[in-house]
Backbone as XML, in Angstrom:
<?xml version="1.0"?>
<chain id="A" units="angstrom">
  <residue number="1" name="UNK">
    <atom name="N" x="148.630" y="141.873" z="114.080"/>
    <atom name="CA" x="149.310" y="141.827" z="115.368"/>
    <atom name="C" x="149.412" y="140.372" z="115.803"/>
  </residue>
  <residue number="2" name="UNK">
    <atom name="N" x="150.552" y="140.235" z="116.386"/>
    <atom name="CA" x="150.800" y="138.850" z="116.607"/>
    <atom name="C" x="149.883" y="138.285" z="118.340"/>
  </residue>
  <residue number="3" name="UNK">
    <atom name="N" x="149.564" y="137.067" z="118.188"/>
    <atom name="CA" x="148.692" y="136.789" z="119.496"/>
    <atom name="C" x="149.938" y="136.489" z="121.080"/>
  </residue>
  <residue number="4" name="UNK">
    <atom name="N" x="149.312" y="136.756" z="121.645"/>
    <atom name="CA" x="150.537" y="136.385" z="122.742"/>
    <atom name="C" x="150.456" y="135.118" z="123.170"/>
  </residue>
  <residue number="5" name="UNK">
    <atom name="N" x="151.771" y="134.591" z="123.418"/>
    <atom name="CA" x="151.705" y="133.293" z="123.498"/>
    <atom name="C" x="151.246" y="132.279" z="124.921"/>
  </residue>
  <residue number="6" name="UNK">
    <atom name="N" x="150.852" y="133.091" z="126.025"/>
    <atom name="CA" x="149.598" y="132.916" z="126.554"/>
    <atom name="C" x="148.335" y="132.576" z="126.188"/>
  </residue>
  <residue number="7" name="UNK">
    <atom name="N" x="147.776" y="133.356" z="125.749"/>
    <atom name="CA" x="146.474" y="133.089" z="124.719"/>
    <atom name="C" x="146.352" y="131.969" z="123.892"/>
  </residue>
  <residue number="8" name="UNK">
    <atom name="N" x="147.791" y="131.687" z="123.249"/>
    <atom name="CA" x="148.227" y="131.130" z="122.679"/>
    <atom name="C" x="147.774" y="129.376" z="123.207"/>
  </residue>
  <residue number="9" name="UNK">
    <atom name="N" x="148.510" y="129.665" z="123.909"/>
    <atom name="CA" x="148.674" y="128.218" z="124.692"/>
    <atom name="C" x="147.318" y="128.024" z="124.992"/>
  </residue>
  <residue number="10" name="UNK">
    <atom name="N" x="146.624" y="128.595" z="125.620"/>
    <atom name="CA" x="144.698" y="128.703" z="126.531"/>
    <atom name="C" x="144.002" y="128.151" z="125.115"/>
  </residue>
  <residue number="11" name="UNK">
    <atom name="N" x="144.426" y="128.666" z="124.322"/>
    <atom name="CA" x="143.270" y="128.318" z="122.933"/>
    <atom name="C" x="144.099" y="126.520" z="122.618"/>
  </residue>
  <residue number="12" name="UNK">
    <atom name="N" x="144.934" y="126.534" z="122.404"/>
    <atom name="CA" x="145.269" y="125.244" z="122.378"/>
    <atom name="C" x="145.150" y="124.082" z="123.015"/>
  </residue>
  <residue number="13" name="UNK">
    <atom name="N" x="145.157" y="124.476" z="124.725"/>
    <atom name="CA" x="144.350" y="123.536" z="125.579"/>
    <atom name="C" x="143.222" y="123.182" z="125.918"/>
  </residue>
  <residue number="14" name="UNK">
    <atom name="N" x="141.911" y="124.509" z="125.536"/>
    <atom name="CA" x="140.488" y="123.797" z="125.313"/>
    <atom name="C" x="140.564" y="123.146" z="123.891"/>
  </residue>
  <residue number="15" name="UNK">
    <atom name="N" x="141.016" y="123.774" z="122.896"/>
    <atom name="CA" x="140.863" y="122.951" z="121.680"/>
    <atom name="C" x="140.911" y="121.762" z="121.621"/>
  </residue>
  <residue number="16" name="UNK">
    <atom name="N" x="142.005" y="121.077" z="122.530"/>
    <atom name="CA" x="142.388" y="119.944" z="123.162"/>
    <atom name="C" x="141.161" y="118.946" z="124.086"/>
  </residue>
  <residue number="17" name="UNK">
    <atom name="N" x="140.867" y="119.987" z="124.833"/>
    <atom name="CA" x="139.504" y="119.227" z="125.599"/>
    <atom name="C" x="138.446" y="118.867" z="125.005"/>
  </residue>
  <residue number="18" name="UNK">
    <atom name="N" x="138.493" y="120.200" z="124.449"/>
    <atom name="CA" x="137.149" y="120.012" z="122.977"/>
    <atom name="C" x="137.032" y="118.714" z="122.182"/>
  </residue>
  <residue number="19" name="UNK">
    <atom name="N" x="138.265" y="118.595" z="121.895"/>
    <atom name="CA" x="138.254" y="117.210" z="120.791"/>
    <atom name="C" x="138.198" y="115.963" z="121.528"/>
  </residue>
  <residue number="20" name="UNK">
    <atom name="N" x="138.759" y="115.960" z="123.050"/>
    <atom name="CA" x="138.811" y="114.918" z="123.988"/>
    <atom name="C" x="137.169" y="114.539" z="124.184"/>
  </residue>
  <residue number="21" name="UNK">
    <atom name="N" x="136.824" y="115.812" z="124.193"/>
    <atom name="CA" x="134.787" y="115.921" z="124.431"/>
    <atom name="C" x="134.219" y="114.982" z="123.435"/>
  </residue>
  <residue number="22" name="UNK">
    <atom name="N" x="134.779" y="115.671" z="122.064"/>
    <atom name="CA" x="133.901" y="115.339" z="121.289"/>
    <atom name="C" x="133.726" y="113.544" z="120.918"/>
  </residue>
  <residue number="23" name="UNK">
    <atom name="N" x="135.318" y="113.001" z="120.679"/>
    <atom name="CA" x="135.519" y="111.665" z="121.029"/>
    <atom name="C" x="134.724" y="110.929" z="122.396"/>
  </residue>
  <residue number="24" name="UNK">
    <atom name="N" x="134.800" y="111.074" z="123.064"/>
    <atom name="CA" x="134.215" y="110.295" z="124.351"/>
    <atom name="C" x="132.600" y="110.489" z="124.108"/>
  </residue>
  <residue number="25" name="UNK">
    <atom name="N" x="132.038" y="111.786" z="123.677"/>
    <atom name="CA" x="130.790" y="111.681" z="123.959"/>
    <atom name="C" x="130.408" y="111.026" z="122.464"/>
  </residue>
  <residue number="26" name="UNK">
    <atom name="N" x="131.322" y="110.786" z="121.768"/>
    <atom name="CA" x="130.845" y="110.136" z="120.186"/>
    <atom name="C" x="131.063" y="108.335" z="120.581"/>
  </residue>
  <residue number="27" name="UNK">
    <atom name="N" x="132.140" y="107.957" z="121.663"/>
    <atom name="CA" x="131.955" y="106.960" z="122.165"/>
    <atom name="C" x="130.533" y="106.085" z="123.092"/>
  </residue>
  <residue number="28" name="UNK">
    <atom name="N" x="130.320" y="107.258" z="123.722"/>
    <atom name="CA" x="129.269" y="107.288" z="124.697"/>
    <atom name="C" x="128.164" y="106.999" z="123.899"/>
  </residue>
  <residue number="29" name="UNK">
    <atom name="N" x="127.718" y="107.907" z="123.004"/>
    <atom name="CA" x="126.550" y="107.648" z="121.813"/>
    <atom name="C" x="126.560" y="106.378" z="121.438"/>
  </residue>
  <residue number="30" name="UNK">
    <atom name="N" x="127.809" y="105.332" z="120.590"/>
    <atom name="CA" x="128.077" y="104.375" z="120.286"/>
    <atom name="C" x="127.086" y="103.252" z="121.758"/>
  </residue>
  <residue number="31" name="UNK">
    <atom name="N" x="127.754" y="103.393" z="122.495"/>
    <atom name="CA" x="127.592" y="102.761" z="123.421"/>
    <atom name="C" x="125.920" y="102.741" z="124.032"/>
  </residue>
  <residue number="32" name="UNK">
    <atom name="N" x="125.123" y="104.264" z="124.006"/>
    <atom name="CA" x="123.929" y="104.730" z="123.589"/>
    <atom name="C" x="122.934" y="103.580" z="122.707"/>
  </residue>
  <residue number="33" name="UNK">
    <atom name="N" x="123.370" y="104.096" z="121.589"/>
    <atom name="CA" x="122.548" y="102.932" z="120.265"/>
    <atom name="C" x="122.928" y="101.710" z="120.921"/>
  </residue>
  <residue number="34" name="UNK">
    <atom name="N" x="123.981" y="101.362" z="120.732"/>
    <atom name="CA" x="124.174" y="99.659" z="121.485"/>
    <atom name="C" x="122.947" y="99.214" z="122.564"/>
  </residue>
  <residue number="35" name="UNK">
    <atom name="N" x="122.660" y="99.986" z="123.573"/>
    <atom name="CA" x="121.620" y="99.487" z="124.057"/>
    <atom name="C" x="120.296" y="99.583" z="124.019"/>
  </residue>
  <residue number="36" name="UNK">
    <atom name="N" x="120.268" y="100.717" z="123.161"/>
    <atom name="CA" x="118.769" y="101.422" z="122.876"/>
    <atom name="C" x="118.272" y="100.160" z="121.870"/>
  </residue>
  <residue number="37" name="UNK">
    <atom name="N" x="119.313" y="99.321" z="121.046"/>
    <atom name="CA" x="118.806" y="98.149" z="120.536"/>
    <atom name="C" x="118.328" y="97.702" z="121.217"/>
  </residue>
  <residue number="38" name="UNK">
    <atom name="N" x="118.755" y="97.081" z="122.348"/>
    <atom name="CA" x="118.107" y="95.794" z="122.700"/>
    <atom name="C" x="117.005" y="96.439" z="124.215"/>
  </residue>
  <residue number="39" name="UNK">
    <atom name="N" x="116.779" y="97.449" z="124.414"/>
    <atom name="CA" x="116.279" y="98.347" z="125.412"/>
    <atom name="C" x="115.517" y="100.032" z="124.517"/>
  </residue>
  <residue number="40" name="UNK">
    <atom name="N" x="114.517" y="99.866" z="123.997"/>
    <atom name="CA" x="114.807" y="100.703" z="122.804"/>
    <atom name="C" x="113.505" y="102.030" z="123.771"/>
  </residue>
  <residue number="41" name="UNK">
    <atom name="N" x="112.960" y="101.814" z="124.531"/>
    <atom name="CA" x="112.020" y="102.949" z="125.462"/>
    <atom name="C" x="112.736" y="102.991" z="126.623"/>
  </residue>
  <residue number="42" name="UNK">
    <atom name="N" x="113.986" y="102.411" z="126.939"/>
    <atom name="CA" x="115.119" y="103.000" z="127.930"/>
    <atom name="C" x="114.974" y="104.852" z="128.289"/>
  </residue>
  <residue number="43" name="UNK">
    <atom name="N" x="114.179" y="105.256" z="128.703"/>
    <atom name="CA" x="114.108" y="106.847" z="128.931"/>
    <atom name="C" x="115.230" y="107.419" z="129.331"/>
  </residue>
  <residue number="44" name="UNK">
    <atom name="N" x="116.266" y="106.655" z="130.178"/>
    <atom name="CA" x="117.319" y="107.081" z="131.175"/>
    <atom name="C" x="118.508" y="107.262" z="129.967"/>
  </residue>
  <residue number="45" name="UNK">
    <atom name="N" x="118.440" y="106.097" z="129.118"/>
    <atom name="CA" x="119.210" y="106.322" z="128.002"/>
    <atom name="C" x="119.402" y="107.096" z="126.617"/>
  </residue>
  <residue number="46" name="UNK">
    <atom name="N" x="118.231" y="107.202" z="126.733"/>
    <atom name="CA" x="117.725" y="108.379" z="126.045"/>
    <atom name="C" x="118.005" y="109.487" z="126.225"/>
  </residue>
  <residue number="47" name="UNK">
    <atom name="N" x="117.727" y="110.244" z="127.394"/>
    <atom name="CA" x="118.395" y="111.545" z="128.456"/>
    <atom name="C" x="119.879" y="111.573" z="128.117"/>
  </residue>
  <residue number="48" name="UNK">
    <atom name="N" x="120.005" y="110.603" z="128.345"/>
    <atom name="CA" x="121.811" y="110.388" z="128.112"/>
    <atom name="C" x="122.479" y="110.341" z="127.133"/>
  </residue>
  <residue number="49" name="UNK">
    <atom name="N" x="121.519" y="110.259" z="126.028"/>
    <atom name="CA" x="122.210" y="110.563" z="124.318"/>
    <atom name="C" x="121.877" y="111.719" z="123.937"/>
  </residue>
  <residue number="50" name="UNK">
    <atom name="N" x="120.887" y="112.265" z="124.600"/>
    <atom name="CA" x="120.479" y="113.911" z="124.229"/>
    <atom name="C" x="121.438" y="114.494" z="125.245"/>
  </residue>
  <residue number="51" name="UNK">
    <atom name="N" x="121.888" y="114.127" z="126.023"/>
    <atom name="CA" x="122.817" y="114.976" z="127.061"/>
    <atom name="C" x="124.572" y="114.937" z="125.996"/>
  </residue>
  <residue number="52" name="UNK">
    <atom name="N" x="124.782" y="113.808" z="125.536"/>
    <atom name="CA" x="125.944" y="113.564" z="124.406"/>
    <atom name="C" x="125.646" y="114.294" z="124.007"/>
  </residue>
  <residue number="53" name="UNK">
    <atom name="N" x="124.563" y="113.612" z="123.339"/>
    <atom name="CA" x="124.868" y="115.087" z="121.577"/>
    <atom name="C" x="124.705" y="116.407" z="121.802"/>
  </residue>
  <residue number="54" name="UNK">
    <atom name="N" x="124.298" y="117.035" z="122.930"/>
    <atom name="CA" x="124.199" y="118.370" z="123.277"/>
    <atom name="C" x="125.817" y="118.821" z="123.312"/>
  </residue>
  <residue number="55" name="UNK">
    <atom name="N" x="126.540" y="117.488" z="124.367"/>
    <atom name="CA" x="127.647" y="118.181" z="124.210"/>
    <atom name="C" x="128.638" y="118.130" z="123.113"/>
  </residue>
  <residue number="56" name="UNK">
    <atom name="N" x="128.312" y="117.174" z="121.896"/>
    <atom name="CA" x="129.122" y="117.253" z="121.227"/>
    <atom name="C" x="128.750" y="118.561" z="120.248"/>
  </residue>
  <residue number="57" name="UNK">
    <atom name="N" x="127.718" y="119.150" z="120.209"/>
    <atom name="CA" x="126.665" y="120.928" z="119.821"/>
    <atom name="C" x="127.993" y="121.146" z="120.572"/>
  </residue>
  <residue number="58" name="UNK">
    <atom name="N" x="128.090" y="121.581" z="121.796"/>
    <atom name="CA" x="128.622" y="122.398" z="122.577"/>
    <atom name="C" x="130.177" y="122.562" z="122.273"/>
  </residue>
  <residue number="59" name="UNK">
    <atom name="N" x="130.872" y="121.318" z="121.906"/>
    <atom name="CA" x="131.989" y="121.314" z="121.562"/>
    <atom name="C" x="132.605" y="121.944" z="120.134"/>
  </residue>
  <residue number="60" name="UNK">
    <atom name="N" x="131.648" y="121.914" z="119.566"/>
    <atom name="CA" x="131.354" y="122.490" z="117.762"/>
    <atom name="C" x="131.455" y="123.841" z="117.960"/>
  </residue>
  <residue number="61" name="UNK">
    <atom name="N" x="130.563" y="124.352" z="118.478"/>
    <atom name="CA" x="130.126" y="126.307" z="118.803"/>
    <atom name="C" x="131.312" y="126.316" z="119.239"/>
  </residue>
  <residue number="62" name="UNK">
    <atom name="N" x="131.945" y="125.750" z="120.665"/>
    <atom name="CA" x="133.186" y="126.719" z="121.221"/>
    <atom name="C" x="134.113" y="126.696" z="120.136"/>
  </residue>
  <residue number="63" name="UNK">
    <atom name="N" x="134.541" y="125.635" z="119.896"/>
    <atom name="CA" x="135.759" y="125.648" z="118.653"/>
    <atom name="C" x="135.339" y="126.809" z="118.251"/>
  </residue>
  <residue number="64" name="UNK">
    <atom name="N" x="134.360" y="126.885" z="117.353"/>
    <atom name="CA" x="133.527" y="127.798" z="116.355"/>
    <atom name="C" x="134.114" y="129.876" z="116.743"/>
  </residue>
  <residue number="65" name="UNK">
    <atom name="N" x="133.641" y="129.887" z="118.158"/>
    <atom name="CA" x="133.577" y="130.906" z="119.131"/>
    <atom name="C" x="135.160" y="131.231" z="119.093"/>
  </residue>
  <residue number="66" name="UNK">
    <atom name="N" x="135.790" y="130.419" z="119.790"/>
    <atom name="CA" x="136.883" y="130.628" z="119.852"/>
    <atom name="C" x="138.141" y="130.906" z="118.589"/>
  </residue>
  <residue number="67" name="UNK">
    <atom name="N" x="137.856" y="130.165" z="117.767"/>
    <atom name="CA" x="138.444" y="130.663" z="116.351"/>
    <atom name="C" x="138.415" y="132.483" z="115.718"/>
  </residue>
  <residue number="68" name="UNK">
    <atom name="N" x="136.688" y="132.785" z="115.977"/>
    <atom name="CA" x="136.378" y="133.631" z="115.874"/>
    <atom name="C" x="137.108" y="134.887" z="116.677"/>
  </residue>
  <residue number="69" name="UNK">
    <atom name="N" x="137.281" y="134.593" z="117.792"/>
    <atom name="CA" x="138.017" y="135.591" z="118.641"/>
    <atom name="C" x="139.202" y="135.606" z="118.797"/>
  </residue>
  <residue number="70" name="UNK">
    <atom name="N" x="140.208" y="134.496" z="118.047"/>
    <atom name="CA" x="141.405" y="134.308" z="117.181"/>
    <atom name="C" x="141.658" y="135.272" z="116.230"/>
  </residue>
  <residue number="71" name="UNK">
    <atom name="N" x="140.676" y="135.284" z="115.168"/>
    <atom name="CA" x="140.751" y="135.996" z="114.030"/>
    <atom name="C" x="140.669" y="137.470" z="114.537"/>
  </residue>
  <residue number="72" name="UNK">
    <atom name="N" x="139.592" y="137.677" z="115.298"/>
    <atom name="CA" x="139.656" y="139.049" z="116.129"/>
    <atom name="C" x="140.547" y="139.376" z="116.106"/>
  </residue>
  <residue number="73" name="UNK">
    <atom name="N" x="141.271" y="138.719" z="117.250"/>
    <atom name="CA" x="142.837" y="139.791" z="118.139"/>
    <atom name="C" x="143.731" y="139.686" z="116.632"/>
  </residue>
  <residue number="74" name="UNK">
    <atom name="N" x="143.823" y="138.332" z="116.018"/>
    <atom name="CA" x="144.799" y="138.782" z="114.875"/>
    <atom name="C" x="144.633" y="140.101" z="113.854"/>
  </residue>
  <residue number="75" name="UNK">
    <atom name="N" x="142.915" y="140.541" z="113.989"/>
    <atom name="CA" x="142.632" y="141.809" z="112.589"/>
    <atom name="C" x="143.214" y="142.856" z="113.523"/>
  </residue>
  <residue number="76" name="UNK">
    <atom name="N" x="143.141" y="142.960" z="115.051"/>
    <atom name="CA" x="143.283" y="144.093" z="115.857"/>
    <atom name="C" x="144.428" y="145.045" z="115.253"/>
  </residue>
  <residue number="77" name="UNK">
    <atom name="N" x="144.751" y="146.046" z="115.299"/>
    <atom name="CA" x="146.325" y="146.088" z="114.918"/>
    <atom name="C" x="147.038" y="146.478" z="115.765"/>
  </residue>
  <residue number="78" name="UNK">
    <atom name="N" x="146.546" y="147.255" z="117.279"/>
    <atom name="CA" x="147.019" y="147.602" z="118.395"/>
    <atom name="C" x="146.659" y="146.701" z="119.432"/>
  </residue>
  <residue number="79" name="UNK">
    <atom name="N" x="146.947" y="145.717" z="120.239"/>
    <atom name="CA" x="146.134" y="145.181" z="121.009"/>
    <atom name="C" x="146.860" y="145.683" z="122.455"/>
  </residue>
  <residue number="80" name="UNK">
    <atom name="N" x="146.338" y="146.061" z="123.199"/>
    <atom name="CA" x="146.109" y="146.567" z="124.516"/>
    <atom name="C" x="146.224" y="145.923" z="125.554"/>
  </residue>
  <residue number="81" name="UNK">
    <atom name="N" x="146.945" y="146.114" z="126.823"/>
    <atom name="CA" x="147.246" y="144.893" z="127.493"/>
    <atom name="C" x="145.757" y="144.585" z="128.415"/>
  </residue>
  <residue number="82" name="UNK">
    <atom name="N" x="144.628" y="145.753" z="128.546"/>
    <atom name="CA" x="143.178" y="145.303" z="129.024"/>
    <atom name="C" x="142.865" y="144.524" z="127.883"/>
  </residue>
  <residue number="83" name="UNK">
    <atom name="N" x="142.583" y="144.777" z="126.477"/>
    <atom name="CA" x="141.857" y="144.114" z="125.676"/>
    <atom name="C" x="142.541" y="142.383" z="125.855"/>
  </residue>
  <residue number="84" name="UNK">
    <atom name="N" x="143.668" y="142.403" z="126.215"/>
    <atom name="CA" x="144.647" y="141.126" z="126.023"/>
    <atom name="C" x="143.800" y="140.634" z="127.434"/>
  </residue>
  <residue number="85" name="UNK">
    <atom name="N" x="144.008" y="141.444" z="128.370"/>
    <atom name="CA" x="143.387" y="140.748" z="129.658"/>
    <atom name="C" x="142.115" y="140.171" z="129.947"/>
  </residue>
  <residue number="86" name="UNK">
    <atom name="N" x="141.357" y="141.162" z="128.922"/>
    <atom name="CA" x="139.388" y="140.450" z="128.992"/>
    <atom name="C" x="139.357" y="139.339" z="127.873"/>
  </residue>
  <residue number="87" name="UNK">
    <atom name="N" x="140.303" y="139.214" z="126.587"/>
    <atom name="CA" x="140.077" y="137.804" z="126.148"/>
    <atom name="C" x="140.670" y="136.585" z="127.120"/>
  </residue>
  <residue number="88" name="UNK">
    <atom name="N" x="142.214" y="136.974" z="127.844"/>
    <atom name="CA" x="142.493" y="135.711" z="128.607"/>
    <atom name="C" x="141.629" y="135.758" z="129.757"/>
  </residue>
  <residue number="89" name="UNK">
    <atom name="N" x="140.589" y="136.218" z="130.363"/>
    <atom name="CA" x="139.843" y="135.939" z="131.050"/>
    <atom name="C" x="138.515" y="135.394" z="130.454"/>
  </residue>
  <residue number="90" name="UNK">
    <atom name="N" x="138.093" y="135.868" z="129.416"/>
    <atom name="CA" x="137.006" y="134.769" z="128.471"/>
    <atom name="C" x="137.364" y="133.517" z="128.201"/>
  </residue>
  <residue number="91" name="UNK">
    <atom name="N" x="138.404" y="133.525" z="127.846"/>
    <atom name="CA" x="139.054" y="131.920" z="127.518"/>
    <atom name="C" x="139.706" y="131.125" z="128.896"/>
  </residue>
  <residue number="92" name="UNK">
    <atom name="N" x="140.039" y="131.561" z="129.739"/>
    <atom name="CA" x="139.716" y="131.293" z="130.838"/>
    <atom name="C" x="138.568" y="130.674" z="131.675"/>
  </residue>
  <residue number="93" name="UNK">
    <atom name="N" x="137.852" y="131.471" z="131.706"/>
    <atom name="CA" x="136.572" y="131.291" z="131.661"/>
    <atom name="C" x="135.288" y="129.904" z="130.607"/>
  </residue>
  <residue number="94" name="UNK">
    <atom name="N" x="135.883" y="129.907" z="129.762"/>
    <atom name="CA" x="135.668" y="128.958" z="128.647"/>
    <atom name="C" x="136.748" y="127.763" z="129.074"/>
  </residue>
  <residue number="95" name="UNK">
    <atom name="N" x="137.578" y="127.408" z="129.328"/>
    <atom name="CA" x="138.592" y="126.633" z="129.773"/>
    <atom name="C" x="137.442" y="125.504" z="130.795"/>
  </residue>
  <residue number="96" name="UNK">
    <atom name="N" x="136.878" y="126.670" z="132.095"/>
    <atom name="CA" x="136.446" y="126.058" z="133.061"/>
    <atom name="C" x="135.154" y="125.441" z="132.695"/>
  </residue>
  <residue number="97" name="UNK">
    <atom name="N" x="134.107" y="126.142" z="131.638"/>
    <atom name="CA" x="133.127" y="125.198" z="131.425"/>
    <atom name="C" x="133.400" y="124.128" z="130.826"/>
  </residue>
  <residue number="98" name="UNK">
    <atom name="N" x="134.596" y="124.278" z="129.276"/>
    <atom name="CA" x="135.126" y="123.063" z="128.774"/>
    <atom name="C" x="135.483" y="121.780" z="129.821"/>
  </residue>
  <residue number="99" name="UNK">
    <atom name="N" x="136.329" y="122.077" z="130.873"/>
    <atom name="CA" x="136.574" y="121.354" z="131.827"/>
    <atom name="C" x="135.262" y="120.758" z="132.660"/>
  </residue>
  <residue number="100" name="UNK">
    <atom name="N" x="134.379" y="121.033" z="133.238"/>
    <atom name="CA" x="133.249" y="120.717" z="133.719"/>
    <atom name="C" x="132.840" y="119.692" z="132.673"/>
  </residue>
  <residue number="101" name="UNK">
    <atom name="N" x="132.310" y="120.635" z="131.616"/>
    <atom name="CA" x="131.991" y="119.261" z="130.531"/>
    <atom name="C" x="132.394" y="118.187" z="130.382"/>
  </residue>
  <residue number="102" name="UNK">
    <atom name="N" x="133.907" y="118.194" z="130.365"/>
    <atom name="CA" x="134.367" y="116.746" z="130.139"/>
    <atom name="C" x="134.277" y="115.736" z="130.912"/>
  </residue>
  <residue number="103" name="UNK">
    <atom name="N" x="134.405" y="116.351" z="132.091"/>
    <atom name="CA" x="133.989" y="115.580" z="133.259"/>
    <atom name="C" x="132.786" y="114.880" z="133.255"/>
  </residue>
  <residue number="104" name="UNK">
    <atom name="N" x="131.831" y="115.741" z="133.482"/>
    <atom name="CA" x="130.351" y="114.881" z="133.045"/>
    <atom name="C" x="130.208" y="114.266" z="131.990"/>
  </residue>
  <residue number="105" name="UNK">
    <atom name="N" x="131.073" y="113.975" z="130.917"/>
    <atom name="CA" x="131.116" y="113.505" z="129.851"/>
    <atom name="C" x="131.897" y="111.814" z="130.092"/>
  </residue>
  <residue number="106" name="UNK">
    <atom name="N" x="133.076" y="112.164" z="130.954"/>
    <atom name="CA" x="133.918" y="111.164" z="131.229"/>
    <atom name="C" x="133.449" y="110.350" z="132.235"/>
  </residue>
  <residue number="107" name="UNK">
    <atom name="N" x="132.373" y="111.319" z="133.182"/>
    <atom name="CA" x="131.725" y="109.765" z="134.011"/>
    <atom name="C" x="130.486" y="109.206" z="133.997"/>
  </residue>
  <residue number="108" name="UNK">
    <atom name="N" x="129.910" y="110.013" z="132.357"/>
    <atom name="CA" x="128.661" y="109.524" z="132.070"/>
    <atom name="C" x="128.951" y="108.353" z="131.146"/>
  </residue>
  <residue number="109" name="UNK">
    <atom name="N" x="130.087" y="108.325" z="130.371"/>
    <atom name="CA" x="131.031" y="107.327" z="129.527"/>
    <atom name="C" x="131.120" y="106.125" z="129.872"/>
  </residue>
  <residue number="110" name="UNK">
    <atom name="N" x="131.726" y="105.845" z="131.741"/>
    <atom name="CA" x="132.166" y="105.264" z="132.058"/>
    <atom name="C" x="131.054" y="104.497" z="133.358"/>
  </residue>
  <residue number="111" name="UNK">
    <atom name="N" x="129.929" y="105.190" z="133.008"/>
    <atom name="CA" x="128.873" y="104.604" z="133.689"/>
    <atom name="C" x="128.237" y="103.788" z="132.608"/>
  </residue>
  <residue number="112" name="UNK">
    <atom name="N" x="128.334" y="104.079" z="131.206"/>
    <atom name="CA" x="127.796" y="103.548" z="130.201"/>
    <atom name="C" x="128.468" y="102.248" z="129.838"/>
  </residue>
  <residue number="113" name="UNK">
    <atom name="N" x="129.691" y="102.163" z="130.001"/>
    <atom name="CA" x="130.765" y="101.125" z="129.967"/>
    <atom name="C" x="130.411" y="100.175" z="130.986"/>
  </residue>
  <residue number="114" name="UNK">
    <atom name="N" x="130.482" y="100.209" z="131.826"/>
    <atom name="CA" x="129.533" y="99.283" z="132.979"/>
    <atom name="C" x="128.602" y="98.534" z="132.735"/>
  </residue>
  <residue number="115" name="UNK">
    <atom name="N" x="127.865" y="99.433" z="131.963"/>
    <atom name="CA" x="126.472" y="98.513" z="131.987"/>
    <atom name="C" x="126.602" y="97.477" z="130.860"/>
  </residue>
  <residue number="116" name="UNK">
    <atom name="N" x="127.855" y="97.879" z="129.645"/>
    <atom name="CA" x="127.769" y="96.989" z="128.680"/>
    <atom name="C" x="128.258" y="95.488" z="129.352"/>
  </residue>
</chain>
């Protein structure tokens, strides 16, 4: 069964954030080590590279998640306009934590940029 192109689009725009995530917080890390050199029991910075790499974990699983529930609706062979409605509300739903994330991602980035 073919996916609707709603869904469609929703999976394409966290995928999008996702990778925006994963870049910035792989920047952020960069920026991380950079000072943990010359500051290397920095605790605050520390917090802040385990808070990265958590989210770049986090960005991995959703892809991961979301693919998975791709393949789903595609094995379905009837899909239902409730079943259609509780995935665009999961991914929905997934949209808004993706979004949150990046955010804290983008001004933990740009607090890190500062200090260099």
């Amino acid at each position: 069964m073919s996916i609707p192109s709603e869904i469609t689009v929703l999976v394409e725009r966290i995928k999008q954030e996702l990778t925006q995530i994963e870049q910035e917080a792989g920047e952020g890390l960069n920026i991380c080590r950079a000072i943990l050199g010359s500051f290397p029991n920095n605790f605050t910075v520390i917090q802040i590279s385990g808070f990265l790499n958590t989210c770049i974990f986090f960005a991995n699983t959703s892809k991961t998640q979301i693919q998975e529930r791709i393949e789903y609706l595609s094995a379905v062979e009837v899909l239902t306009n409730d079943r259609i409605e509780e995935v665009g509300e999961d991914l929905a739903m997934e949209l808004g934590r993706v979004l949150e994330t990046k955010i804290r991602v983008s001004s933990i980035k740009a607090r890190l940029e500062n200090l260099q």
